[in-house]
PDB file of C-alpha atoms in Angstrom:
ATOM      1  CA  MET A  11     206.324 126.719 162.615  1.00  0.00           C
ATOM      2  CA  LYS A  12     205.119 123.471 161.068  1.00  0.00           C
ATOM      3  CA  ALA A  13     201.489 122.918 160.037  1.00  0.00           C
ATOM      4  CA  PHE A  14     199.280 119.850 160.139  1.00  0.00           C
ATOM      5  CA  ILE A  15     196.053 119.954 158.117  1.00  0.00           C
ATOM      6  CA  LEU A  16     193.470 117.393 159.197  1.00  0.00           C
ATOM      7  CA  ALA A  17     191.918 116.249 155.921  1.00  0.00           C
ATOM      8  CA  ALA A  18     191.205 112.549 156.448  1.00  0.00           C
ATOM      9  CA  GLY A  19     187.556 112.682 157.544  1.00  0.00           C
ATOM     10  CA  LEU A  20     184.707 110.906 155.754  1.00  0.00           C
ATOM     11  CA  GLY A  21     182.769 114.108 155.091  1.00  0.00           C
ATOM     12  CA  THR A  22     179.414 112.441 155.779  1.00  0.00           C
ATOM     13  CA  ARG A  23     177.723 115.786 156.521  1.00  0.00           C
ATOM     14  CA  LEU A  24     178.703 117.002 153.051  1.00  0.00           C
ATOM     15  CA  ARG A  25     177.010 114.233 151.091  1.00  0.00           C
ATOM     16  CA  PRO A  26     176.275 114.066 148.193  1.00  0.00           C
ATOM     17  CA  LEU A  27     179.278 116.366 147.544  1.00  0.00           C
ATOM     18  CA  THR A  28     181.577 113.745 149.066  1.00  0.00           C
ATOM     19  CA  ASP A  29     180.106 110.730 147.284  1.00  0.00           C
ATOM     20  CA  ASN A  30     182.984 110.770 144.799  1.00  0.00           C
ATOM     21  CA  LYS A  31     185.663 112.898 146.451  1.00  0.00           C
ATOM     22  CA  PRO A  32     187.052 113.740 149.893  1.00  0.00           C
ATOM     23  CA  LYS A  33     185.713 116.750 151.792  1.00  0.00           C
ATOM     24  CA  ALA A  34     189.101 118.465 151.415  1.00  0.00           C
ATOM     25  CA  LEU A  35     188.409 118.778 147.668  1.00  0.00           C
ATOM     26  CA  VAL A  36     184.955 120.317 148.089  1.00  0.00           C
ATOM     27  CA  GLU A  37     185.095 123.894 146.789  1.00  0.00           C
ATOM     28  CA  VAL A  38     184.203 127.218 148.373  1.00  0.00           C
ATOM     29  CA  ASN A  39     184.102 130.004 145.787  1.00  0.00           C
ATOM     30  CA  GLY A  40     185.807 127.765 143.226  1.00  0.00           C
ATOM     31  CA  LYS A  41     188.713 126.863 145.508  1.00  0.00           C
ATOM     32  CA  THR A  42     189.112 123.623 147.437  1.00  0.00           C
ATOM     33  CA  LEU A  43     188.895 123.585 151.200  1.00  0.00           C
ATOM     34  CA  LEU A  44     192.408 122.138 151.199  1.00  0.00           C
ATOM     35  CA  ASP A  45     193.827 125.063 149.237  1.00  0.00           C
ATOM     36  CA  HIS A  46     192.013 127.525 151.503  1.00  0.00           C
ATOM     37  CA  ALA A  47     193.587 125.807 154.538  1.00  0.00           C
ATOM     38  CA  VAL A  48     197.036 125.798 152.943  1.00  0.00           C
ATOM     39  CA  ASP A  49     196.790 129.537 152.305  1.00  0.00           C
ATOM     40  CA  VAL A  50     195.817 130.117 155.930  1.00  0.00           C
ATOM     41  CA  VAL A  51     198.672 128.138 157.464  1.00  0.00           C
ATOM     42  CA  LYS A  52     201.220 129.616 155.052  1.00  0.00           C
ATOM     43  CA  LYS A  53     200.045 133.119 155.950  1.00  0.00           C
ATOM     44  CA  ALA A  54     200.583 132.175 159.598  1.00  0.00           C
ATOM     45  CA  GLY A  55     204.199 131.268 158.780  1.00  0.00           C
ATOM     46  CA  ALA A  56     204.193 127.528 158.105  1.00  0.00           C
ATOM     47  CA  THR A  57     207.613 126.251 157.031  1.00  0.00           C
ATOM     48  CA  SER A  58     206.237 122.818 156.132  1.00  0.00           C
ATOM     49  CA  ILE A  59     202.785 121.292 155.717  1.00  0.00           C
ATOM     50  CA  THR A  60     201.659 117.773 156.559  1.00  0.00           C
ATOM     51  CA  ILE A  61     198.244 116.578 155.373  1.00  0.00           C
ATOM     52  CA  ASN A  62     196.602 113.405 156.636  1.00  0.00           C
ATOM     53  CA  VAL A  63     194.479 111.351 154.233  1.00  0.00           C
ATOM     54  CA  HIS A  64     192.002 108.465 154.458  1.00  0.00           C
ATOM     55  CA  HIS A  65     188.736 108.998 152.549  1.00  0.00           C
ATOM     56  CA  PHE A  66     189.525 108.827 148.806  1.00  0.00           C
ATOM     57  CA  SER A  67     193.184 108.837 149.828  1.00  0.00           C
ATOM     58  CA  ASP A  68     194.454 108.143 146.302  1.00  0.00           C
ATOM     59  CA  LEU A  69     192.626 111.221 144.977  1.00  0.00           C
ATOM     60  CA  MET A  70     194.130 113.299 147.768  1.00  0.00           C
ATOM     61  CA  LYS A  71     197.650 112.036 147.117  1.00  0.00           C
ATOM     62  CA  GLU A  72     197.309 112.770 143.415  1.00  0.00           C
ATOM     63  CA  TYR A  73     195.896 116.237 144.059  1.00  0.00           C
ATOM     64  CA  VAL A  74     198.672 117.201 146.479  1.00  0.00           C
ATOM     65  CA  ALA A  75     201.357 115.764 144.192  1.00  0.00           C
ATOM     66  CA  ASN A  76     200.160 118.078 141.424  1.00  0.00           C
ATOM     67  CA  ARG A  77     200.178 121.215 143.591  1.00  0.00           C
ATOM     68  CA  ASN A  78     203.114 123.473 144.327  1.00  0.00           C
ATOM     69  CA  TYR A  79     202.515 124.927 147.753  1.00  0.00           C
ATOM     70  CA  GLY A  80     205.944 126.539 147.969  1.00  0.00           C
ATOM     71  CA  VAL A  81     206.970 124.722 151.172  1.00  0.00           C
ATOM     72  CA  PRO A  82     207.840 121.069 151.832  1.00  0.00           C
ATOM     73  CA  THR A  83     204.581 119.101 151.873  1.00  0.00           C
ATOM     74  CA  TYR A  84     204.073 115.620 153.307  1.00  0.00           C
ATOM     75  CA  ILE A  85     201.279 113.056 153.353  1.00  0.00           C
ATOM     76  CA  SER A  86     200.453 111.218 156.571  1.00  0.00           C
ATOM     77  CA  ASP A  87     198.671 108.155 155.210  1.00  0.00           C
ATOM     78  CA  GLU A  88     195.757 106.773 157.234  1.00  0.00           C
ATOM     79  CA  SER A  89     194.310 104.761 154.337  1.00  0.00           C
ATOM     80  CA  ASP A  90     194.099 101.589 156.433  1.00  0.00           C
ATOM     81  CA  LEU A  91     192.495 103.147 159.521  1.00  0.00           C
ATOM     82  CA  LEU A  92     191.012 106.555 160.292  1.00  0.00           C
ATOM     83  CA  LEU A  93     192.786 107.482 163.523  1.00  0.00           C
ATOM     84  CA  ASP A  94     190.776 110.416 164.923  1.00  0.00           C
ATOM     85  CA  THR A  95     192.640 113.644 165.686  1.00  0.00           C
ATOM     86  CA  GLY A  96     194.721 112.384 168.608  1.00  0.00           C
ATOM     87  CA  GLY A  97     195.816 109.274 166.773  1.00  0.00           C
ATOM     88  CA  ALA A  98     196.460 111.301 163.631  1.00  0.00           C
ATOM     89  CA  LEU A  99     198.861 113.586 165.488  1.00  0.00           C
ATOM     90  CA  ASN A 100     200.750 110.638 166.912  1.00  0.00           C
ATOM     91  CA  HIS A 101     200.847 108.925 163.505  1.00  0.00           C
ATOM     92  CA  ALA A 102     202.277 112.068 161.851  1.00  0.00           C
ATOM     93  CA  ALA A 103     204.964 112.646 164.511  1.00  0.00           C
ATOM     94  CA  GLU A 104     207.802 111.842 162.110  1.00  0.00           C
ATOM     95  CA  PHE A 105     206.847 114.896 160.015  1.00  0.00           C
ATOM     96  CA  LEU A 106     205.877 117.214 162.877  1.00  0.00           C
ATOM     97  CA  ASN A 107     208.531 116.560 165.490  1.00  0.00           C
ATOM     98  CA  GLY A 108     211.474 118.923 165.828  1.00  0.00           C
ATOM     99  CA  ASP A 109     212.059 122.260 167.503  1.00  0.00           C
ATOM    100  CA  GLU A 110     209.205 124.307 166.008  1.00  0.00           C
ATOM    101  CA  PRO A 111     205.625 124.810 167.220  1.00  0.00           C
ATOM    102  CA  VAL A 112     202.966 122.911 165.277  1.00  0.00           C
ATOM    103  CA  LEU A 113     199.791 124.565 164.007  1.00  0.00           C
ATOM    104  CA  VAL A 114     196.958 122.026 163.703  1.00  0.00           C
ATOM    105  CA  HIS A 115     194.065 123.086 161.463  1.00  0.00           C
ATOM    106  CA  ASN A 116     190.923 121.185 160.421  1.00  0.00           C
ATOM    107  CA  VAL A 117     190.523 121.329 156.642  1.00  0.00           C
ATOM    108  CA  ASP A 118     186.804 122.140 156.871  1.00  0.00           C
ATOM    109  CA  ILE A 119     187.246 125.144 159.180  1.00  0.00           C
ATOM    110  CA  MET A 120     187.309 128.615 157.659  1.00  0.00           C
ATOM    111  CA  SER A 121     187.685 131.527 160.032  1.00  0.00           C
ATOM    112  CA  THR A 122     188.670 135.146 160.514  1.00  0.00           C
ATOM    113  CA  ILE A 123     190.949 134.220 163.436  1.00  0.00           C
ATOM    114  CA  ASN A 124     194.298 136.020 163.557  1.00  0.00           C
ATOM    115  CA  LEU A 125     196.593 133.015 163.896  1.00  0.00           C
ATOM    116  CA  ASN A 126     199.728 135.122 164.260  1.00  0.00           C
ATOM    117  CA  GLU A 127     198.297 136.645 167.444  1.00  0.00           C
ATOM    118  CA  ALA A 128     197.290 133.188 168.646  1.00  0.00           C
ATOM    119  CA  LEU A 129     200.815 131.879 168.035  1.00  0.00           C
ATOM    120  CA  GLU A 130     202.318 134.799 169.964  1.00  0.00           C
ATOM    121  CA  SER A 131     199.944 134.105 172.851  1.00  0.00           C
ATOM    122  CA  HIS A 132     200.890 130.422 172.807  1.00  0.00           C
ATOM    123  CA  ILE A 133     204.607 131.177 172.949  1.00  0.00           C
ATOM    124  CA  CYS A 134     204.171 133.695 175.774  1.00  0.00           C
ATOM    125  CA  SER A 135     201.971 131.337 177.807  1.00  0.00           C
ATOM    126  CA  GLY A 136     204.577 128.610 178.136  1.00  0.00           C
ATOM    127  CA  ALA A 137     201.816 126.043 177.560  1.00  0.00           C
ATOM    128  CA  ILE A 138     202.474 122.696 175.902  1.00  0.00           C
ATOM    129  CA  ALA A 139     199.318 123.227 173.832  1.00  0.00           C
ATOM    130  CA  THR A 140     196.948 126.109 173.111  1.00  0.00           C
ATOM    131  CA  LEU A 141     193.385 125.399 172.011  1.00  0.00           C
ATOM    132  CA  ILE A 142     191.876 128.248 169.997  1.00  0.00           C
ATOM    133  CA  CYS A 143     188.260 128.924 170.932  1.00  0.00           C
ATOM    134  CA  ASN A 144     185.603 131.395 169.895  1.00  0.00           C
ATOM    135  CA  THR A 145     182.155 132.518 170.984  1.00  0.00           C
ATOM    136  CA  ARG A 146     180.007 130.355 168.667  1.00  0.00           C
ATOM    137  CA  ASN A 147     177.060 128.509 170.160  1.00  0.00           C
ATOM    138  CA  SER A 148     177.834 124.892 170.972  1.00  0.00           C
ATOM    139  CA  SER A 149     176.512 122.176 173.263  1.00  0.00           C
ATOM    140  CA  ARG A 150     180.035 120.882 173.848  1.00  0.00           C
ATOM    141  CA  HIS A 151     182.382 123.032 175.897  1.00  0.00           C
ATOM    142  CA  LEU A 152     185.975 122.992 176.977  1.00  0.00           C
ATOM    143  CA  LEU A 153     185.985 124.130 180.603  1.00  0.00           C
ATOM    144  CA  ALA A 154     188.837 126.245 181.935  1.00  0.00           C
ATOM    145  CA  ILE A 155     189.977 127.827 185.161  1.00  0.00           C
ATOM    146  CA  ASP A 156     192.014 131.016 184.693  1.00  0.00           C
ATOM    147  CA  GLY A 157     192.441 130.253 180.992  1.00  0.00           C
ATOM    148  CA  THR A 158     193.806 126.749 181.563  1.00  0.00           C
ATOM    149  CA  LEU A 159     191.982 123.607 180.421  1.00  0.00           C
ATOM    150  CA  ASN A 160     190.405 121.668 183.269  1.00  0.00           C
ATOM    151  CA  ALA A 161     187.428 119.645 181.970  1.00  0.00           C
ATOM    152  CA  TRP A 162     184.821 119.106 179.235  1.00  0.00           C
ATOM    153  CA  GLU A 163     181.041 118.925 179.103  1.00  0.00           C
ATOM    154  CA  ASN A 164     178.184 118.139 176.727  1.00  0.00           C
ATOM    155  CA  THR A 165     175.130 120.103 177.788  1.00  0.00           C
ATOM    156  CA  THR A 166     172.836 118.045 175.541  1.00  0.00           C
ATOM    157  CA  ASN A 167     173.377 114.665 177.195  1.00  0.00           C
ATOM    158  CA  GLY A 168     174.985 115.791 180.467  1.00  0.00           C
ATOM    159  CA  ALA A 169     178.320 114.064 179.827  1.00  0.00           C
ATOM    160  CA  ARG A 170     181.262 115.386 181.844  1.00  0.00           C
ATOM    161  CA  LYS A 171     184.972 114.555 181.549  1.00  0.00           C
ATOM    162  CA  PRO A 172     186.349 114.032 184.089  1.00  0.00           C
ATOM    163  CA  ASP A 173     183.325 113.920 186.385  1.00  0.00           C
ATOM    164  CA  PHE A 174     182.828 117.040 188.499  1.00  0.00           C
ATOM    165  CA  THR A 175     180.216 118.518 190.794  1.00  0.00           C
ATOM    166  CA  ASP A 176     177.922 121.444 190.068  1.00  0.00           C
ATOM    167  CA  GLN A 177     179.833 123.388 192.708  1.00  0.00           C
ATOM    168  CA  GLU A 178     183.111 122.742 190.871  1.00  0.00           C
ATOM    169  CA  ARG A 179     181.424 123.667 187.573  1.00  0.00           C
ATOM    170  CA  ALA A 180     180.627 127.124 188.959  1.00  0.00           C
ATOM    171  CA  ASN A 181     184.354 127.905 188.991  1.00  0.00           C
ATOM    172  CA  MET A 182     184.887 126.914 185.342  1.00  0.00           C
ATOM    173  CA  GLN A 183     184.428 129.046 182.239  1.00  0.00           C
ATOM    174  CA  PRO A 184     183.035 127.392 179.064  1.00  0.00           C
ATOM    175  CA  PHE A 185     184.693 127.736 175.660  1.00  0.00           C
ATOM    176  CA  SER A 186     183.815 126.474 172.168  1.00  0.00           C
ATOM    177  CA  PHE A 187     186.754 124.799 170.429  1.00  0.00           C
ATOM    178  CA  SER A 188     187.420 126.048 166.887  1.00  0.00           C
ATOM    179  CA  GLY A 189     189.266 122.952 165.644  1.00  0.00           C
ATOM    180  CA  ILE A 190     192.540 124.911 165.526  1.00  0.00           C
ATOM    181  CA  HIS A 191     195.328 124.321 168.039  1.00  0.00           C
ATOM    182  CA  ILE A 192     199.019 125.047 168.492  1.00  0.00           C
ATOM    183  CA  LEU A 193     201.402 122.526 170.023  1.00  0.00           C
ATOM    184  CA  ASN A 194     204.925 122.472 171.327  1.00  0.00           C
ATOM    185  CA  PRO A 195     206.973 119.573 169.934  1.00  0.00           C
ATOM    186  CA  ASN A 196     207.571 118.186 173.443  1.00  0.00           C
ATOM    187  CA  ILE A 197     203.954 116.980 173.283  1.00  0.00           C
ATOM    188  CA  PHE A 198     204.844 114.021 171.046  1.00  0.00           C
ATOM    189  CA  PRO A 199     206.250 111.731 173.783  1.00  0.00           C
ATOM    190  CA  TYR A 200     202.958 112.225 175.627  1.00  0.00           C
ATOM    191  CA  LEU A 201     201.015 111.328 172.480  1.00  0.00           C
ATOM    192  CA  LYS A 202     203.040 108.137 172.051  1.00  0.00           C
ATOM    193  CA  GLU A 203     202.568 107.217 175.704  1.00  0.00           C
ATOM    194  CA  TYR A 204     198.808 107.746 175.398  1.00  0.00           C
ATOM    195  CA  SER A 205     198.669 105.723 172.162  1.00  0.00           C
ATOM    196  CA  ASP A 206     200.624 102.873 173.755  1.00  0.00           C
ATOM    197  CA  LYS A 207     198.051 102.798 176.542  1.00  0.00           C
ATOM    198  CA  PHE A 208     194.795 103.306 174.618  1.00  0.00           C
ATOM    199  CA  GLY A 209     195.547 102.252 171.034  1.00  0.00           C
ATOM    200  CA  ALA A 210     196.342 103.922 167.723  1.00  0.00           C
ATOM    201  CA  LYS A 211     192.948 105.649 167.383  1.00  0.00           C
ATOM    202  CA  PHE A 212     192.002 108.179 170.057  1.00  0.00           C
ATOM    203  CA  SER A 213     190.291 111.511 170.638  1.00  0.00           C
ATOM    204  CA  VAL A 214     192.519 114.548 170.983  1.00  0.00           C
ATOM    205  CA  ILE A 215     190.097 116.034 173.537  1.00  0.00           C
ATOM    206  CA  ASP A 216     190.411 112.951 175.744  1.00  0.00           C
ATOM    207  CA  PHE A 217     194.169 113.232 175.338  1.00  0.00           C
ATOM    208  CA  TYR A 218     194.198 116.912 176.322  1.00  0.00           C
ATOM    209  CA  LEU A 219     192.029 116.192 179.368  1.00  0.00           C
ATOM    210  CA  ASP A 220     194.631 113.657 180.469  1.00  0.00           C
ATOM    211  CA  LEU A 221     197.557 115.905 179.566  1.00  0.00           C
ATOM    212  CA  CYS A 222     196.245 118.950 181.463  1.00  0.00           C
ATOM    213  CA  ARG A 223     196.787 117.014 184.721  1.00  0.00           C
ATOM    214  CA  LYS A 224     200.520 116.992 183.928  1.00  0.00           C
ATOM    215  CA  GLU A 225     201.197 120.055 181.752  1.00  0.00           C
ATOM    216  CA  LYS A 226     199.639 123.451 181.084  1.00  0.00           C
ATOM    217  CA  VAL A 227     197.066 123.387 178.269  1.00  0.00           C
ATOM    218  CA  SER A 228     195.919 126.921 177.512  1.00  0.00           C
ATOM    219  CA  ILE A 229     192.706 128.297 176.083  1.00  0.00           C
ATOM    220  CA  TYR A 230     193.031 131.157 173.616  1.00  0.00           C
ATOM    221  CA  GLN A 231     189.779 133.087 173.267  1.00  0.00           C
ATOM    222  CA  THR A 232     189.194 134.933 170.005  1.00  0.00           C
ATOM    223  CA  GLU A 233     186.336 136.976 168.607  1.00  0.00           C
ATOM    224  CA  GLY A 234     187.088 135.589 165.142  1.00  0.00           C
ATOM    225  CA  VAL A 235     184.187 134.075 163.240  1.00  0.00           C
ATOM    226  CA  VAL A 236     184.438 130.329 162.604  1.00  0.00           C
ATOM    227  CA  PHE A 237     182.634 128.508 159.794  1.00  0.00           C
ATOM    228  CA  ASP A 238     182.306 124.729 159.962  1.00  0.00           C
ATOM    229  CA  CYS A 239     182.323 123.957 156.244  1.00  0.00           C
ATOM    230  CA  GLY A 240     181.858 120.290 156.980  1.00  0.00           C
ATOM    231  CA  LYS A 241     178.141 121.076 156.612  1.00  0.00           C
ATOM    232  CA  ILE A 242     176.523 121.969 153.273  1.00  0.00           C
ATOM    233  CA  GLU A 243     174.436 124.775 154.770  1.00  0.00           C
ATOM    234  CA  THR A 244     177.560 126.540 156.042  1.00  0.00           C
ATOM    235  CA  ILE A 245     179.336 126.636 152.686  1.00  0.00           C
ATOM    236  CA  ALA A 246     176.966 129.280 151.288  1.00  0.00           C
ATOM    237  CA  GLN A 247     177.568 131.418 154.388  1.00  0.00           C
ATOM    238  CA  ALA A 248     181.342 131.064 154.067  1.00  0.00           C
ATOM    239  CA  GLU A 249     181.192 131.989 150.379  1.00  0.00           C
ATOM    240  CA  GLN A 250     179.732 135.371 151.320  1.00  0.00           C
ATOM    241  CA  VAL A 251     182.544 136.114 153.788  1.00  0.00           C
ATOM    242  CA  PHE A 252     185.537 134.654 151.949  1.00  0.00           C
ATOM    243  CA  LYS A 253     185.006 136.076 148.480  1.00  0.00           C
TER     244      LYS A 253
END
């Protein structure tokens, strides 16, 4: 299995910690978020790691170059344009393509999710992608029918993608996306096709909502606790759990 760590974000919610460094180099218990994420994906069986960079990209490149992660490690450079998650996946295809599943992990997510169980579920499902979800409170939901992605909603502003009726909504189960997903490599032609149509920068959720009309996109529900360490107030909470 290959791993892709999403580390290019601006880290605006972590200011002033990110005034002079990228969020991936913010520390939790004296260890960078990037190194925490690397440990997680290696434990899950990563045979290679690709890291995308944008904000303070030179610092990130230097940091990674001076680390020995024990597996081949690549930089997907988005210095010129931050591509959002969908665009980032398409941009990194040269490192991620092949015959192995791809574990995608946000650098600012720390969790107690058992990724080995999630990978087994993904393989058994036959899905082209599996989105790992948990029970945290959120106003934005992936909506599924029988464990398969069907739609998306934002309960704060009423947005729905694609549009659906209240009657149709009654048949859908809501899930909160953890920011961790597992992909089959045959997803990359679809990513390129979507990029050719909508441009280099695009949302992975919009992409999945398009893809689920053509291929099976599964939801994997876990009871694991997820910490969004992209917010300062969450870091103290995570430090108590991940000592």
